[in-house]
GROMACS .gro file of C-alpha atoms in nm:
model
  198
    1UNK     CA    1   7.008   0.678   3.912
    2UNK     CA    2   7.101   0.706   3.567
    3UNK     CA    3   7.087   0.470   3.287
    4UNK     CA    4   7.483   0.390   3.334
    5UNK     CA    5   7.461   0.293   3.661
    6UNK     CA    6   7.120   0.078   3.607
    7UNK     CA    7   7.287  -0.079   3.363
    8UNK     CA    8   7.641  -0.155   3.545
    9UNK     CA    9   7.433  -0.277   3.855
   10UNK     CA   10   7.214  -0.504   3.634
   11UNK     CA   11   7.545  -0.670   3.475
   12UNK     CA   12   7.683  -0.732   3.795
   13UNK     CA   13   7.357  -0.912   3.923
   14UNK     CA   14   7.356  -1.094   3.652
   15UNK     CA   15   7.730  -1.237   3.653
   16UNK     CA   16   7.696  -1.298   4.020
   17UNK     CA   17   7.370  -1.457   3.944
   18UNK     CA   18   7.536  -1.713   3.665
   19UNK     CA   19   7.854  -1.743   3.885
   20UNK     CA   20   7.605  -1.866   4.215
   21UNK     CA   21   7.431  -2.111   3.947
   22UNK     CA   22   7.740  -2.245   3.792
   23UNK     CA   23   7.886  -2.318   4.188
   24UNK     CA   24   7.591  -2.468   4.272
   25UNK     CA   25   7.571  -2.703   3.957
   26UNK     CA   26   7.921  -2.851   3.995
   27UNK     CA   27   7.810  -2.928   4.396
   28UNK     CA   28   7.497  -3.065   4.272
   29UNK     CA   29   7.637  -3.288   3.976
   30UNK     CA   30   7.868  -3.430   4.274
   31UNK     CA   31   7.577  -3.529   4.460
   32UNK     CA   32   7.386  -3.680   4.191
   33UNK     CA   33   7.629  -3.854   4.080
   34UNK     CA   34   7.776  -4.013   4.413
   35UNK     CA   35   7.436  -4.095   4.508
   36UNK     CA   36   7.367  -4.234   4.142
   37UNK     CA   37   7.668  -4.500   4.176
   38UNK     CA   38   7.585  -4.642   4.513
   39UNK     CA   39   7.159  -4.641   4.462
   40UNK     CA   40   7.254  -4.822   4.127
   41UNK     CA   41   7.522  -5.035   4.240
   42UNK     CA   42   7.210  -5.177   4.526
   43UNK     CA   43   6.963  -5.213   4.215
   44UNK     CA   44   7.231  -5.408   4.015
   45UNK     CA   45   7.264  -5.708   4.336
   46UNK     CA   46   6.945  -5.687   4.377
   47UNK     CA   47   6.806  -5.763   4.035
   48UNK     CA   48   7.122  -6.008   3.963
   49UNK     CA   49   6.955  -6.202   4.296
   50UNK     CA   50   6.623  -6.218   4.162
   51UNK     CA   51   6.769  -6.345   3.840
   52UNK     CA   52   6.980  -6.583   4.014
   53UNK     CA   53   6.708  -6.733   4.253
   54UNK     CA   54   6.403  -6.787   3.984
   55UNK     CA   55   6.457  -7.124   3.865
   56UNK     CA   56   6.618  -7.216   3.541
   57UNK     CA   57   6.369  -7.123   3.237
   58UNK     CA   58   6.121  -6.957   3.471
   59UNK     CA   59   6.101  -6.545   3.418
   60UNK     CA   60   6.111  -6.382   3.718
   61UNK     CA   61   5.742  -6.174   3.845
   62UNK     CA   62   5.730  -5.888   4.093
   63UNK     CA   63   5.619  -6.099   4.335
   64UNK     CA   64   5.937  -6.286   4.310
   65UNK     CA   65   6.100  -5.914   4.395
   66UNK     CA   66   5.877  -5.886   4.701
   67UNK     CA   67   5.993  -6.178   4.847
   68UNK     CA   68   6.339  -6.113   4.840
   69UNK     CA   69   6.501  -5.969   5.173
   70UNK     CA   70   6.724  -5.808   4.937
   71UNK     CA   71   6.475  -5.608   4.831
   72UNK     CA   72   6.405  -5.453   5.107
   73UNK     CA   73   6.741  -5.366   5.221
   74UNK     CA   74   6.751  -5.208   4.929
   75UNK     CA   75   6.425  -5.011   4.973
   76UNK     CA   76   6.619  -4.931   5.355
   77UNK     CA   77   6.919  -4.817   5.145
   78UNK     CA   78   6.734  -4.606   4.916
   79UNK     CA   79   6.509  -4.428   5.124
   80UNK     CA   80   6.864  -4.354   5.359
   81UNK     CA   81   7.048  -4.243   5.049
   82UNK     CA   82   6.757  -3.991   4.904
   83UNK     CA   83   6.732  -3.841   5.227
   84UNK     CA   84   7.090  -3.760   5.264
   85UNK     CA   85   7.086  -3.604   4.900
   86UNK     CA   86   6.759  -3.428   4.982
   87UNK     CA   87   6.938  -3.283   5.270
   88UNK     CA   88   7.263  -3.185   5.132
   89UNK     CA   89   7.023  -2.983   4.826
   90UNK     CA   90   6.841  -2.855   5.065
   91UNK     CA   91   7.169  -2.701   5.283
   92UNK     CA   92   7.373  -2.614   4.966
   93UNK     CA   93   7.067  -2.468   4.785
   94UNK     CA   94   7.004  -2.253   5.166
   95UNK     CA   95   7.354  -2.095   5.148
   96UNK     CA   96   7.366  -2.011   4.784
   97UNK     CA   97   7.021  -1.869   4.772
   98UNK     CA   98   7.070  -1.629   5.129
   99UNK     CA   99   7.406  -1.547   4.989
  100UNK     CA  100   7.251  -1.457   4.681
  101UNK     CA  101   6.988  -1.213   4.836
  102UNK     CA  102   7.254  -1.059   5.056
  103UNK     CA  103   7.467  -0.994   4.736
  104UNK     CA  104   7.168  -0.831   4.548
  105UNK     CA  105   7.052  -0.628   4.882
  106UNK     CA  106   7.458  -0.514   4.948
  107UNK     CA  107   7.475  -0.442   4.534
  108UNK     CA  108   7.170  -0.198   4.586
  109UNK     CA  109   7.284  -0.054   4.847
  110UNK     CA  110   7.253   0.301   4.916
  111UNK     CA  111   7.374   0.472   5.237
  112UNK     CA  112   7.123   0.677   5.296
  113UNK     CA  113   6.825   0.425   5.238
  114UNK     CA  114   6.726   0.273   5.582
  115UNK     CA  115   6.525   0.012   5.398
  116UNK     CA  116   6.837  -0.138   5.267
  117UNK     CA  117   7.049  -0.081   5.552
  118UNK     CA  118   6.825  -0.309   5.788
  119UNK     CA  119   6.807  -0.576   5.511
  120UNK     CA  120   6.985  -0.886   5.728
  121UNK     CA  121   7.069  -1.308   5.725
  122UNK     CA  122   6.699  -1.354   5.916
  123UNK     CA  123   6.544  -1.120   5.641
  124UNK     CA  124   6.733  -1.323   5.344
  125UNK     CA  125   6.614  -1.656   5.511
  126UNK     CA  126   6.235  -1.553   5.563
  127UNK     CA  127   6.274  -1.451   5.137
  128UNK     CA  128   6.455  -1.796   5.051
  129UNK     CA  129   6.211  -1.965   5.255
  130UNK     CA  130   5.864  -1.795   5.114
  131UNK     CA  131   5.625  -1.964   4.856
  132UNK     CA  132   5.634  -1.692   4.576
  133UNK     CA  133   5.475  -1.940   4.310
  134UNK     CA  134   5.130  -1.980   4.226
  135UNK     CA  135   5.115  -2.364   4.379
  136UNK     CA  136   5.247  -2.231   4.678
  137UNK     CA  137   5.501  -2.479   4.739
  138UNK     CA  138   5.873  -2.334   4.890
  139UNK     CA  139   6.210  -2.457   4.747
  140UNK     CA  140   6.298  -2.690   4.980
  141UNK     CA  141   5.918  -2.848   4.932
  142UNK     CA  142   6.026  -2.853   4.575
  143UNK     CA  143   6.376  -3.028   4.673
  144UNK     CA  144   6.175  -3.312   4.859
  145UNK     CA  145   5.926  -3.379   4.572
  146UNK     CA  146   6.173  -3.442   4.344
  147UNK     CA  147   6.382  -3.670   4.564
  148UNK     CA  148   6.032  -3.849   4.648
  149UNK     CA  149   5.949  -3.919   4.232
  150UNK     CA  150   6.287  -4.021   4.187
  151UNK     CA  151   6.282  -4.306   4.416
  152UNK     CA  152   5.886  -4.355   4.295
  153UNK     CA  153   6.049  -4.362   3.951
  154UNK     CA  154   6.346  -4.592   4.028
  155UNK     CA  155   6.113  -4.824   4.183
  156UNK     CA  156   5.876  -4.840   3.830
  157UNK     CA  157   6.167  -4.912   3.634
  158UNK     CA  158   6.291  -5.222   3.881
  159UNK     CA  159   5.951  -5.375   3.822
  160UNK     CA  160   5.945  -5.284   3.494
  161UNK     CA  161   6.253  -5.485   3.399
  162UNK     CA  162   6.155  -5.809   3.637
  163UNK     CA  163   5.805  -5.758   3.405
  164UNK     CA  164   5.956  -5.718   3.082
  165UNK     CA  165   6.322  -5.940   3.117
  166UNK     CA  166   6.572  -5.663   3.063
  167UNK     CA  167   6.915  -5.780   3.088
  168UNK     CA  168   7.087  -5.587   3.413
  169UNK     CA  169   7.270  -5.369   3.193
  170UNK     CA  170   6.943  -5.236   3.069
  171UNK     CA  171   6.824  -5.206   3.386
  172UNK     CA  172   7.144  -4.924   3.489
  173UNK     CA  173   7.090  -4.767   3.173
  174UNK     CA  174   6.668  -4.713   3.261
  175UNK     CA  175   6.826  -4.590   3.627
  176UNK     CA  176   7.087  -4.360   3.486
  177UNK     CA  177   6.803  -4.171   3.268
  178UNK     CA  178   6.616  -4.164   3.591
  179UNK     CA  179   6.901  -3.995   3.779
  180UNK     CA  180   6.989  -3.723   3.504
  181UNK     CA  181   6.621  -3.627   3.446
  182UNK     CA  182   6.604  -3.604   3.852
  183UNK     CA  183   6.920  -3.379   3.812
  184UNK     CA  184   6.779  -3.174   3.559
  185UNK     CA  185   6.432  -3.090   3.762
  186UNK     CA  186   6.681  -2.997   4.044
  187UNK     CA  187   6.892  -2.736   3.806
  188UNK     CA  188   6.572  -2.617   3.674
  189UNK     CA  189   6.459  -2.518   4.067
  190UNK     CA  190   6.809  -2.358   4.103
  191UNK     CA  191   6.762  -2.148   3.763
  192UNK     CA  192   6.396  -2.029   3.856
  193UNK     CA  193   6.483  -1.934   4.222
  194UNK     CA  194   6.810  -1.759   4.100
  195UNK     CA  195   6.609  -1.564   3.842
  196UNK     CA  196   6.374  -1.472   4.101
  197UNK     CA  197   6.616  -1.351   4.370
  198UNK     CA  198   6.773  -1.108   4.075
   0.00000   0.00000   0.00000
């Protein structure tokens, strides 16, 4: 193949490679941010409780938290709303990735190449679903880990405002960060597998 064609195929790969990452970013960003607004909006009652069932002039503790059934409706609510982003990641990031290898495999292409010609959906699943880096762990491993430090994460800064007194508004502000660095691990998964599919 000569240099013109290399080069043609490699631009192709490479806008259908930005165009699968920029579709999957605008799903994601809906996802984090729906689940972002209702996890928050639980953390916001559930601190203004605590606040409003210390007594006057005593500062609230963790154990004060604990005892709250609040609280753990809201730990029930949490866990339910990480696992339904997890899940939707997981599906969208599934689709987009096997669609991806399919693209790449049907870009390559060549009539006459029976390696090619056999490539198929069960082939582009058994790729998406491989550990190809050096810890071993597969994308949707990667999905669930982040999902499980967010809500570890979440959790530490709860506590860390009944410790320290932050005013509830701090408190969203500590959750938001939490949330966007969350989203950002996420994109960076979605960037390294793309890369690695091309």
């Amino acid at each position: 193949m000569s240099n013109y064609w290399l080069s043609r195929q490699e631009k192709a790969q490479k806008a259908r490679a930005d165009k699968t990452i920029e579709d999957i970013e605008k799903q994601l960003k809906k996802y984090y941010s729906s689940a972002m607004k209702r996890t928050i909006a639980d953390f916001e009652a559930t601190y203004n409780k605590l606040l409003s069932a210390v007594e006057d002039g005593k500062e609230p503790t963790p154990a004060d938290l604990y005892k709250l059934d609040q609280y753990w409706q809201m730990q029930a609510q949490l866990k339910n709303e990480m696992q339904k982003l997890g899940d939707k990641e997981v599906e969208l990031l599934s689709k987009k990735f096997e669609e991806e290898w399919i693209g790449i495999y049907k870009g390559i292409h060549l009539p006459s190449d029976k390696a090619f010609s056999t490539f198929s959906t069960a082939n582009a699943k058994q790729m998406i679903n491989s550990s190809w880096l050096a810890d071993g762990k597969t994308f949707s491993q990667r999905v669930w880990g982040n999902t499980e430090k967010l809500v570890e994460t979440l959790n530490e800064q709860l506590v860390h405002c009944v410790v320290t007194g932050k005013k509830p508004t701090e408190l969203k502000e500590l959750l938001q960060e939490r949330f966007n660095v969350s989203y950002h691990r996420a994109d960076t998964l979605v960037k390294t597998e793309v890369a690695h599919i091309e």
